[in-house]
CSV table of C-alpha atoms in Angstrom, one decimal:
chain,number,residue,atom,x,y,z
A,1,MET,CA,87.3,-18.6,-102.7
A,2,ALA,CA,85.5,-17.3,-105.5
A,3,ARG,CA,81.8,-16.0,-104.9
A,4,PRO,CA,79.1,-18.0,-106.8
A,5,PRO,CA,77.7,-16.2,-109.8
A,6,ARG,CA,74.4,-14.1,-109.2
A,7,ALA,CA,71.5,-16.1,-110.1
A,8,TRP,CA,68.7,-13.7,-109.3
A,9,GLN,CA,67.1,-10.9,-110.8
A,10,ARG,CA,65.5,-7.6,-109.2
A,11,MET,CA,62.1,-6.9,-110.6
A,12,LEU,CA,60.6,-3.6,-111.1
A,13,SER,CA,58.2,-4.5,-108.3
A,14,GLY,CA,61.3,-4.9,-106.2
A,15,ARG,CA,61.1,-8.4,-105.7
A,16,ARG,CA,64.2,-10.3,-106.0
A,17,LEU,CA,63.6,-13.3,-108.1
A,18,ASP,CA,66.0,-16.3,-107.6
A,19,LEU,CA,66.1,-18.2,-110.9
A,20,LEU,CA,67.7,-21.5,-109.2
A,21,ASP,CA,65.1,-21.5,-106.4
A,22,PRO,CA,62.1,-19.5,-107.6
A,23,THR,CA,59.4,-19.0,-104.9
A,24,PRO,CA,55.8,-18.0,-105.4
A,25,VAL,CA,56.1,-14.9,-103.0
A,26,ASP,CA,58.5,-13.4,-105.3
A,27,VAL,CA,56.2,-13.4,-108.3
A,28,GLU,CA,54.1,-10.7,-109.3
A,29,ILE,CA,51.8,-10.2,-112.1
A,30,GLU,CA,52.7,-6.7,-112.9
A,31,ASP,CA,56.4,-7.9,-113.4
A,32,ILE,CA,55.2,-10.8,-115.5
A,33,ALA,CA,53.2,-8.6,-118.0
A,34,HIS,CA,55.9,-6.0,-118.0
A,35,GLY,CA,58.7,-8.6,-119.0
A,36,LEU,CA,56.5,-10.4,-121.7
A,37,ALA,CA,55.1,-7.2,-123.5
A,38,PHE,CA,58.7,-6.1,-123.9
A,39,VAL,CA,60.0,-9.5,-125.2
A,40,ALA,CA,59.8,-10.1,-128.7
A,41,ARG,CA,58.7,-13.4,-130.4
A,42,TRP,CA,60.6,-14.4,-133.5
A,43,ASN,CA,64.0,-12.8,-132.3
A,44,GLY,CA,62.2,-9.6,-133.4
A,45,GLN,CA,62.2,-10.8,-137.1
A,46,THR,CA,58.7,-9.5,-137.9
A,47,ARG,CA,56.9,-7.0,-139.8
A,48,GLY,CA,55.5,-3.8,-138.5
A,49,ASP,CA,56.1,-0.6,-136.5
A,50,HIS,CA,56.0,-2.6,-133.1
A,51,PRO,CA,57.7,-6.0,-132.1
A,52,TYR,CA,55.3,-8.8,-131.5
A,53,SER,CA,55.4,-9.5,-127.9
A,54,VAL,CA,55.2,-12.7,-125.9
A,55,ALA,CA,52.4,-11.1,-124.0
A,56,GLU,CA,50.3,-10.3,-127.5
A,57,HIS,CA,50.8,-13.9,-128.2
A,58,SER,CA,49.6,-15.4,-124.9
A,59,LEU,CA,46.5,-13.4,-125.2
A,60,LEU,CA,46.1,-14.8,-128.7
A,61,VAL,CA,46.8,-18.4,-127.4
A,62,GLU,CA,44.1,-18.1,-124.6
A,63,VAL,CA,41.6,-16.9,-127.1
A,64,ILE,CA,42.4,-20.0,-129.4
A,65,PHE,CA,42.3,-22.5,-126.6
A,66,ALA,CA,39.0,-21.1,-125.7
A,67,ARG,CA,37.9,-22.1,-129.3
A,68,LEU,CA,39.5,-25.5,-129.0
A,69,CYS,CA,38.2,-26.2,-125.5
A,70,PRO,CA,34.9,-24.1,-125.0
A,71,GLN,CA,33.9,-26.1,-121.9
A,72,ALA,CA,37.4,-25.2,-120.2
A,73,SER,CA,37.5,-23.9,-116.6
A,74,PRO,CA,38.8,-20.3,-115.9
A,75,ALA,CA,41.7,-21.9,-114.1
A,76,ASP,CA,42.5,-23.8,-117.6
A,77,ARG,CA,42.1,-20.5,-119.6
A,78,LEU,CA,44.4,-18.9,-117.0
A,79,THR,CA,46.9,-21.7,-117.4
A,80,ALA,CA,46.8,-20.9,-121.1
A,81,LEU,CA,47.4,-17.1,-120.7
A,82,LEU,CA,50.4,-18.0,-118.4
A,83,HIS,CA,52.1,-20.8,-120.7
A,84,ASP,CA,54.8,-18.8,-121.5
A,85,ALA,CA,55.0,-16.8,-118.3
A,86,PRO,CA,58.7,-17.9,-117.3
A,87,GLU,CA,59.9,-16.0,-120.7
A,88,TYR,CA,59.5,-12.7,-118.5
A,89,VAL,CA,62.7,-13.5,-116.8
A,90,ILE,CA,64.5,-16.0,-119.3
A,91,GLY,CA,63.2,-14.3,-122.6
A,92,ASP,CA,61.8,-16.0,-125.8
A,93,MET,CA,64.4,-18.6,-127.2
A,94,ILE,CA,63.7,-19.9,-130.5
A,95,SER,CA,63.6,-23.7,-130.7
A,96,PRO,CA,67.2,-24.1,-132.3
A,97,VAL,CA,68.8,-22.2,-129.3
A,98,LYS,CA,66.7,-24.1,-126.7
A,99,ALA,CA,67.8,-27.4,-128.7
A,100,ALA,CA,71.6,-26.1,-128.4
A,101,ILE,CA,71.2,-25.4,-124.7
A,102,GLY,CA,69.9,-28.7,-124.1
A,103,PRO,CA,67.7,-30.0,-121.0
A,104,ASP,CA,69.0,-27.4,-118.5
A,105,TYR,CA,66.6,-24.8,-120.4
A,106,GLY,CA,63.7,-27.1,-119.9
A,107,GLU,CA,64.5,-27.4,-116.2
A,108,LEU,CA,65.0,-23.7,-115.4
A,109,ASP,CA,61.4,-23.1,-117.4
A,110,LYS,CA,59.8,-25.9,-115.1
A,111,ARG,CA,61.2,-24.5,-111.8
A,112,LEU,CA,60.1,-21.1,-112.9
A,113,ALA,CA,56.6,-22.2,-114.0
A,114,ALA,CA,55.9,-24.2,-111.0
A,115,ALA,CA,56.6,-20.8,-108.9
A,116,ILE,CA,54.2,-18.6,-111.2
A,117,HIS,CA,51.3,-21.4,-111.2
A,118,ILE,CA,51.5,-21.9,-107.4
A,119,ARG,CA,51.5,-18.1,-107.0
A,120,PHE,CA,48.1,-18.0,-108.8
A,121,GLY,CA,46.4,-20.9,-107.1
A,122,LEU,CA,47.1,-23.3,-110.2
A,123,PRO,CA,48.8,-26.7,-110.0
A,124,ALA,CA,52.6,-26.7,-110.0
A,125,VAL,CA,52.7,-29.2,-112.7
A,126,THR,CA,50.1,-28.6,-115.8
A,127,PRO,CA,48.5,-31.9,-116.2
A,128,ALA,CA,49.2,-33.8,-119.4
A,129,ARG,CA,46.2,-33.4,-121.3
A,130,LEU,CA,45.6,-29.7,-120.7
A,131,LYS,CA,49.3,-29.0,-121.6
A,132,ARG,CA,48.6,-30.6,-125.1
A,133,GLN,CA,45.5,-28.5,-125.7
A,134,ILE,CA,47.5,-25.6,-124.8
A,135,LYS,CA,50.3,-26.6,-127.1
A,136,LYS,CA,47.9,-27.2,-129.9
A,137,ALA,CA,46.4,-23.5,-129.4
A,138,ASP,CA,50.0,-22.3,-129.4
A,139,THR,CA,50.9,-24.1,-132.6
A,140,VAL,CA,47.7,-22.5,-134.0
A,141,SER,CA,48.9,-19.1,-133.0
A,142,ALA,CA,52.7,-19.9,-134.5
A,143,TRP,CA,51.0,-20.5,-138.0
A,144,MET,CA,49.0,-17.4,-137.9
A,145,GLU,CA,52.1,-15.3,-136.7
A,146,ALA,CA,54.5,-17.0,-139.3
A,147,THR,CA,52.2,-16.2,-142.1
A,148,GLN,CA,50.9,-13.0,-141.1
A,149,ILE,CA,54.1,-11.0,-139.6
A,150,ALA,CA,57.1,-13.5,-140.0
A,151,GLY,CA,57.5,-13.6,-144.0
A,152,PHE,CA,56.5,-17.4,-144.0
A,153,SER,CA,54.4,-18.6,-146.9
A,154,GLU,CA,51.2,-20.9,-146.0
A,155,ALA,CA,52.8,-23.9,-147.5
A,156,GLU,CA,56.1,-23.3,-145.4
A,157,ALA,CA,54.2,-22.6,-142.4
A,158,SER,CA,52.0,-25.5,-142.8
A,159,ARG,CA,55.1,-27.8,-143.1
A,160,PHE,CA,56.5,-26.4,-139.6
A,161,PHE,CA,53.1,-26.0,-137.8
A,162,GLY,CA,50.2,-27.9,-139.8
A,163,ARG,CA,47.6,-26.0,-141.3
A,164,PRO,CA,45.2,-25.1,-138.7
A,165,ALA,CA,41.1,-25.5,-139.2
A,166,PRO,CA,40.0,-22.1,-140.5
A,167,ASP,CA,37.2,-21.8,-137.8
A,168,LEU,CA,39.9,-21.7,-134.9
A,169,MET,CA,41.1,-18.5,-136.8
A,170,ALA,CA,38.3,-17.0,-138.1
A,171,GLY,CA,38.0,-13.3,-136.8
A,172,LEU,CA,41.6,-13.3,-135.4
A,173,ASP,CA,44.4,-11.2,-136.4
A,174,ILE,CA,47.8,-10.5,-135.5
A,175,HIS,CA,47.9,-7.4,-133.6
A,176,LEU,CA,51.1,-5.3,-133.2
A,177,ARG,CA,50.5,-2.7,-130.2
A,178,PRO,CA,52.9,-0.6,-128.1
A,179,PRO,CA,54.4,-2.8,-125.3
A,180,VAL,CA,52.5,-0.5,-122.7
A,181,GLU,CA,49.1,-1.3,-124.4
A,182,VAL,CA,49.8,-4.8,-124.4
A,183,ARG,CA,51.1,-4.9,-120.9
A,184,ALA,CA,47.7,-3.3,-119.6
A,185,ALA,CA,45.5,-6.2,-121.9
A,186,TYR,CA,47.4,-8.7,-120.2
A,187,THR,CA,47.2,-7.7,-116.8
A,188,THR,CA,43.4,-6.9,-117.1
A,189,ARG,CA,42.8,-10.4,-118.8
A,190,HIS,CA,44.8,-12.1,-116.0
A,191,ALA,CA,42.6,-10.1,-113.5
A,192,ASP,CA,39.5,-11.2,-115.1
A,193,LEU,CA,40.6,-14.9,-115.2
A,194,LEU,CA,41.6,-14.8,-111.7
A,195,ARG,CA,38.4,-13.3,-110.3
A,196,LEU,CA,36.6,-16.4,-112.0
A,197,CYS,CA,38.7,-19.0,-110.5
A,198,PRO,CA,37.3,-20.8,-107.5
């Protein structure tokens, strides 16, 4: 009888995360921060001396989300920071690849997100309204990334993502930092928000 394929990954923390049945006890923020700091957005097709990581993107999305929703709770802001956290295991797939894989990708992402959220005291499933607000911040970030580092003209980016309100982006720029710096910034921001959560 053939052995089933391995569906777990060993993390640097020593945890063994089962992708088919992830549990909150196998989730560590250090693993998430490390993985996201080394995962490149835009399949690495960005300008600069360092890849633009999912961790850097997540930090930006959390700032934009706070501008969109100034009354957001620390838990909501933590949810925004963690919005792409499953990608520490499954990587950042561009939308065309997700579409080609089909609904199985979405189910895997949901299972991982639920385990991550429970680990940090958040609802397993993000409420629909909050999810829409975070998605809006994510789209603003995508427009900024597209125009500043991914080679899109403003007109082209606006066709795909919509042109964001200037006040949402005022004073914000895309930063390209070494992964170790981004990892530390992500871990610090997570700790700051977690301390503020009830």
